[in-house]
PDB file of C-alpha atoms in Angstrom:
ATOM      1  CA  UNK A  22      -0.971 -19.098   5.536  1.00  0.00           C
ATOM      2  CA  UNK A  23      -2.010 -16.019   6.411  1.00  0.00           C
ATOM      3  CA  UNK A  24       0.602 -13.551   8.654  1.00  0.00           C
ATOM      4  CA  UNK A  25       1.299 -10.204   9.635  1.00  0.00           C
ATOM      5  CA  UNK A  26       4.100  -8.350   7.825  1.00  0.00           C
ATOM      6  CA  UNK A  27       5.368  -4.943   8.964  1.00  0.00           C
ATOM      7  CA  UNK A  28       1.972  -4.077  10.062  1.00  0.00           C
ATOM      8  CA  UNK A  29      -0.279  -5.542   7.321  1.00  0.00           C
ATOM      9  CA  UNK A  30      -1.868  -8.513   6.819  1.00  0.00           C
ATOM     10  CA  UNK A  31       0.356 -11.198   4.073  1.00  0.00           C
ATOM     11  CA  UNK A  32      -0.474 -14.336   2.527  1.00  0.00           C
ATOM     12  CA  UNK A  33       1.070 -16.813   0.564  1.00  0.00           C
ATOM     13  CA  UNK A  34       0.446 -20.468  -0.794  1.00  0.00           C
ATOM     14  CA  UNK A  35       3.982 -21.479  -1.038  1.00  0.00           C
ATOM     15  CA  UNK A  36       4.943 -24.632   0.381  1.00  0.00           C
ATOM     16  CA  UNK A  37       5.159 -24.903   3.731  1.00  0.00           C
ATOM     17  CA  UNK A  38       9.279 -25.968   4.142  1.00  0.00           C
ATOM     18  CA  UNK A  39       9.913 -22.541   1.519  1.00  0.00           C
ATOM     19  CA  UNK A  40      11.904 -20.412   3.865  1.00  0.00           C
ATOM     20  CA  UNK A  41      10.637 -16.982   4.770  1.00  0.00           C
ATOM     21  CA  UNK A  42      13.090 -15.218   3.086  1.00  0.00           C
ATOM     22  CA  UNK A  43      11.535 -15.773  -0.448  1.00  0.00           C
ATOM     23  CA  UNK A  44       8.277 -15.606   0.282  1.00  0.00           C
ATOM     24  CA  UNK A  45       9.551 -12.144   1.574  1.00  0.00           C
ATOM     25  CA  UNK A  46      11.514 -11.094  -0.988  1.00  0.00           C
ATOM     26  CA  UNK A  47      10.299 -12.746  -4.320  1.00  0.00           C
ATOM     27  CA  UNK A  48       5.963 -12.901  -3.472  1.00  0.00           C
ATOM     28  CA  UNK A  49       5.866 -10.161  -1.058  1.00  0.00           C
ATOM     29  CA  UNK A  50       9.128  -7.340  -2.609  1.00  0.00           C
ATOM     30  CA  UNK A  51      10.172  -6.846   0.291  1.00  0.00           C
ATOM     31  CA  UNK A  52      13.866  -6.944  -0.807  1.00  0.00           C
ATOM     32  CA  UNK A  53      15.458  -5.094   2.181  1.00  0.00           C
ATOM     33  CA  UNK A  54      16.287  -8.726   3.792  1.00  0.00           C
ATOM     34  CA  UNK A  55      19.269 -10.078   2.136  1.00  0.00           C
ATOM     35  CA  UNK A  56      20.472 -13.360   1.535  1.00  0.00           C
ATOM     36  CA  UNK A  57      23.855 -13.790   1.736  1.00  0.00           C
ATOM     37  CA  UNK A  58      24.853 -17.767   2.840  1.00  0.00           C
ATOM     38  CA  UNK A  59      21.504 -19.895   2.847  1.00  0.00           C
ATOM     39  CA  UNK A  60      22.489 -21.335   5.861  1.00  0.00           C
ATOM     40  CA  UNK A  61      22.142 -18.772   8.993  1.00  0.00           C
ATOM     41  CA  UNK A  62      25.760 -18.237   9.557  1.00  0.00           C
ATOM     42  CA  UNK A  63      25.896 -14.350   8.431  1.00  0.00           C
ATOM     43  CA  UNK A  64      22.982 -12.566   9.238  1.00  0.00           C
ATOM     44  CA  UNK A  65      21.823 -10.758   6.119  1.00  0.00           C
ATOM     45  CA  UNK A  66      18.244 -11.927   6.300  1.00  0.00           C
ATOM     46  CA  UNK A  67      17.865 -11.284  10.113  1.00  0.00           C
ATOM     47  CA  UNK A  68      14.057 -10.318  10.566  1.00  0.00           C
ATOM     48  CA  UNK A  69      12.140 -10.124  13.935  1.00  0.00           C
ATOM     49  CA  UNK A  70       9.354 -12.811  13.973  1.00  0.00           C
ATOM     50  CA  UNK A  71       6.897 -12.336  17.245  1.00  0.00           C
ATOM     51  CA  UNK A  72       9.497  -9.971  18.494  1.00  0.00           C
ATOM     52  CA  UNK A  73      12.062 -11.644  17.950  1.00  0.00           C
ATOM     53  CA  UNK A  74      15.331 -11.945  15.678  1.00  0.00           C
ATOM     54  CA  UNK A  75      15.987 -14.745  13.104  1.00  0.00           C
ATOM     55  CA  UNK A  76      17.380 -16.217  10.511  1.00  0.00           C
ATOM     56  CA  UNK A  77      14.973 -16.007   7.209  1.00  0.00           C
ATOM     57  CA  UNK A  78      16.775 -17.841   5.391  1.00  0.00           C
ATOM     58  CA  UNK A  79      16.197 -21.253   7.041  1.00  0.00           C
ATOM     59  CA  UNK A  80      13.378 -20.410   8.713  1.00  0.00           C
ATOM     60  CA  UNK A  81       9.987 -22.070   6.337  1.00  0.00           C
ATOM     61  CA  UNK A  82       7.284 -19.862   6.295  1.00  0.00           C
ATOM     62  CA  UNK A  83       4.957 -22.186   8.202  1.00  0.00           C
ATOM     63  CA  UNK A  84       6.684 -20.946  11.483  1.00  0.00           C
ATOM     64  CA  UNK A  85       4.986 -17.351  10.466  1.00  0.00           C
ATOM     65  CA  UNK A  86       1.320 -18.704  10.394  1.00  0.00           C
ATOM     66  CA  UNK A  87      -0.558 -16.663  12.527  1.00  0.00           C
ATOM     67  CA  UNK A  88       2.615 -14.240  13.031  1.00  0.00           C
ATOM     68  CA  UNK A  89       3.977 -11.138  13.271  1.00  0.00           C
ATOM     69  CA  UNK A  90       7.294 -10.586  10.989  1.00  0.00           C
ATOM     70  CA  UNK A  91       8.927  -7.186  10.662  1.00  0.00           C
ATOM     71  CA  UNK A  92      11.426  -6.284   8.087  1.00  0.00           C
ATOM     72  CA  UNK A  93      13.671  -3.972   7.359  1.00  0.00           C
ATOM     73  CA  UNK A  94      11.257  -2.283   5.562  1.00  0.00           C
ATOM     74  CA  UNK A  95       9.022  -2.051   8.620  1.00  0.00           C
ATOM     75  CA  UNK A  96      11.838  -1.058  11.386  1.00  0.00           C
ATOM     76  CA  UNK A  97      13.150   1.857   9.322  1.00  0.00           C
ATOM     77  CA  UNK A  98       9.644   3.386   8.578  1.00  0.00           C
ATOM     78  CA  UNK A  99      11.077   6.525   6.550  1.00  0.00           C
ATOM     79  CA  UNK A 100      14.528   6.193   8.267  1.00  0.00           C
ATOM     80  CA  UNK A 101      12.469   7.445  11.817  1.00  0.00           C
ATOM     81  CA  UNK A 102      14.029   4.216  14.034  1.00  0.00           C
ATOM     82  CA  UNK A 103      16.802   5.858  16.253  1.00  0.00           C
ATOM     83  CA  UNK A 104      19.225   2.296  15.181  1.00  0.00           C
ATOM     84  CA  UNK A 105      18.740   3.985  11.317  1.00  0.00           C
ATOM     85  CA  UNK A 106      19.540   7.697  12.556  1.00  0.00           C
ATOM     86  CA  UNK A 107      22.400   6.072  14.265  1.00  0.00           C
ATOM     87  CA  UNK A 108      23.590   4.041  11.608  1.00  0.00           C
ATOM     88  CA  UNK A 109      23.659   7.527   9.605  1.00  0.00           C
ATOM     89  CA  UNK A 110      25.588   9.480  11.653  1.00  0.00           C
ATOM     90  CA  UNK A 111      28.223   6.468  12.269  1.00  0.00           C
ATOM     91  CA  UNK A 112      28.628   6.305   8.585  1.00  0.00           C
ATOM     92  CA  UNK A 113      28.704   2.137   9.418  1.00  0.00           C
ATOM     93  CA  UNK A 114      28.179   1.149   6.007  1.00  0.00           C
ATOM     94  CA  UNK A 115      30.689   0.830   2.781  1.00  0.00           C
ATOM     95  CA  UNK A 116      28.869  -1.881   0.308  1.00  0.00           C
ATOM     96  CA  UNK A 117      25.452  -1.938   3.167  1.00  0.00           C
ATOM     97  CA  UNK A 118      24.774  -5.849   1.986  1.00  0.00           C
ATOM     98  CA  UNK A 119      24.141  -7.266   5.744  1.00  0.00           C
ATOM     99  CA  UNK A 120      23.470  -3.524   6.797  1.00  0.00           C
ATOM    100  CA  UNK A 121      19.541  -4.566   7.392  1.00  0.00           C
ATOM    101  CA  UNK A 122      20.556  -7.720   8.779  1.00  0.00           C
ATOM    102  CA  UNK A 123      22.760  -5.479  11.642  1.00  0.00           C
ATOM    103  CA  UNK A 124      20.054  -3.520  12.012  1.00  0.00           C
ATOM    104  CA  UNK A 125      17.514  -6.638  12.675  1.00  0.00           C
ATOM    105  CA  UNK A 126      19.912  -7.639  14.632  1.00  0.00           C
ATOM    106  CA  UNK A 127      20.417  -4.439  17.072  1.00  0.00           C
ATOM    107  CA  UNK A 128      16.974  -3.678  17.546  1.00  0.00           C
ATOM    108  CA  UNK A 129      16.644  -7.222  19.146  1.00  0.00           C
ATOM    109  CA  UNK A 130      19.610  -6.295  21.303  1.00  0.00           C
ATOM    110  CA  UNK A 131      18.086  -3.092  22.047  1.00  0.00           C
ATOM    111  CA  UNK A 132      14.857  -4.518  22.989  1.00  0.00           C
ATOM    112  CA  UNK A 133      15.934  -7.194  25.121  1.00  0.00           C
ATOM    113  CA  UNK A 134      18.578  -4.678  26.713  1.00  0.00           C
ATOM    114  CA  UNK A 135      18.277  -1.030  26.284  1.00  0.00           C
ATOM    115  CA  UNK A 136      21.380   0.238  27.478  1.00  0.00           C
ATOM    116  CA  UNK A 137      24.177  -2.812  26.450  1.00  0.00           C
ATOM    117  CA  UNK A 138      27.413  -2.502  27.335  1.00  0.00           C
ATOM    118  CA  UNK A 139      30.126  -2.611  24.639  1.00  0.00           C
ATOM    119  CA  UNK A 140      31.106  -6.412  25.522  1.00  0.00           C
ATOM    120  CA  UNK A 141      26.990  -6.789  25.342  1.00  0.00           C
ATOM    121  CA  UNK A 142      27.061  -5.829  22.046  1.00  0.00           C
ATOM    122  CA  UNK A 143      30.022  -7.387  20.794  1.00  0.00           C
ATOM    123  CA  UNK A 144      28.307 -10.855  22.368  1.00  0.00           C
ATOM    124  CA  UNK A 145      24.868  -9.785  20.557  1.00  0.00           C
ATOM    125  CA  UNK A 146      26.029  -9.055  17.198  1.00  0.00           C
ATOM    126  CA  UNK A 147      28.514 -11.774  17.129  1.00  0.00           C
ATOM    127  CA  UNK A 148      26.875 -13.781  14.685  1.00  0.00           C
ATOM    128  CA  UNK A 149      26.138 -10.980  11.737  1.00  0.00           C
ATOM    129  CA  UNK A 150      29.133 -11.192   8.997  1.00  0.00           C
ATOM    130  CA  UNK A 151      30.044  -7.468   7.524  1.00  0.00           C
ATOM    131  CA  UNK A 152      31.964  -8.533   5.087  1.00  0.00           C
ATOM    132  CA  UNK A 153      33.511  -4.549   4.911  1.00  0.00           C
ATOM    133  CA  UNK A 154      34.281  -4.628   8.394  1.00  0.00           C
ATOM    134  CA  UNK A 155      32.481  -2.044   9.579  1.00  0.00           C
ATOM    135  CA  UNK A 156      32.032  -3.689  13.489  1.00  0.00           C
ATOM    136  CA  UNK A 157      33.288  -0.603  15.311  1.00  0.00           C
ATOM    137  CA  UNK A 158      31.116   1.569  13.122  1.00  0.00           C
ATOM    138  CA  UNK A 159      28.587  -0.512  14.332  1.00  0.00           C
ATOM    139  CA  UNK A 160      28.986  -0.823  17.587  1.00  0.00           C
ATOM    140  CA  UNK A 161      29.624   3.469  18.201  1.00  0.00           C
ATOM    141  CA  UNK A 162      25.946   3.151  15.710  1.00  0.00           C
ATOM    142  CA  UNK A 163      24.100   0.935  18.876  1.00  0.00           C
ATOM    143  CA  UNK A 164      25.766   2.918  21.277  1.00  0.00           C
ATOM    144  CA  UNK A 165      24.435   6.387  19.777  1.00  0.00           C
ATOM    145  CA  UNK A 166      21.000   4.586  19.617  1.00  0.00           C
ATOM    146  CA  UNK A 167      20.615   3.611  22.700  1.00  0.00           C
ATOM    147  CA  UNK A 168      21.703   6.780  24.363  1.00  0.00           C
ATOM    148  CA  UNK A 169      19.510   8.753  21.970  1.00  0.00           C
ATOM    149  CA  UNK A 170      16.968   6.210  21.089  1.00  0.00           C
TER     150      UNK A 170
END
């Protein structure tokens, strides 16, 4: 299977039902995408597949064939993305484990709605879990990125 990851050609001969998460992490070395629950309930594995936030732990690699995949490494682009800058400015992470998935989900929101309300942020981010409970900082960072982006 051939696909594009972060603007570069990628190829795998993994079985079609292999979760995309494992191809990204184990074959391509893109370890910013995290394994959290394995059942699409926590959001740590969120990537963009053809521009849509997608849980890579339950997405078979076959779904990526001829598709565009963006991981946190591709979005972050050396820390220059408005969300990454906002995450730093608002001191969002504590342990940091969920943050790549949080940022990818937030980027999905801002692509759909560049000026979301607090309620729209909460609704869109509801499926991403942060064990440290930094939700208010996540919301502030998304608001900041929407203003400064």
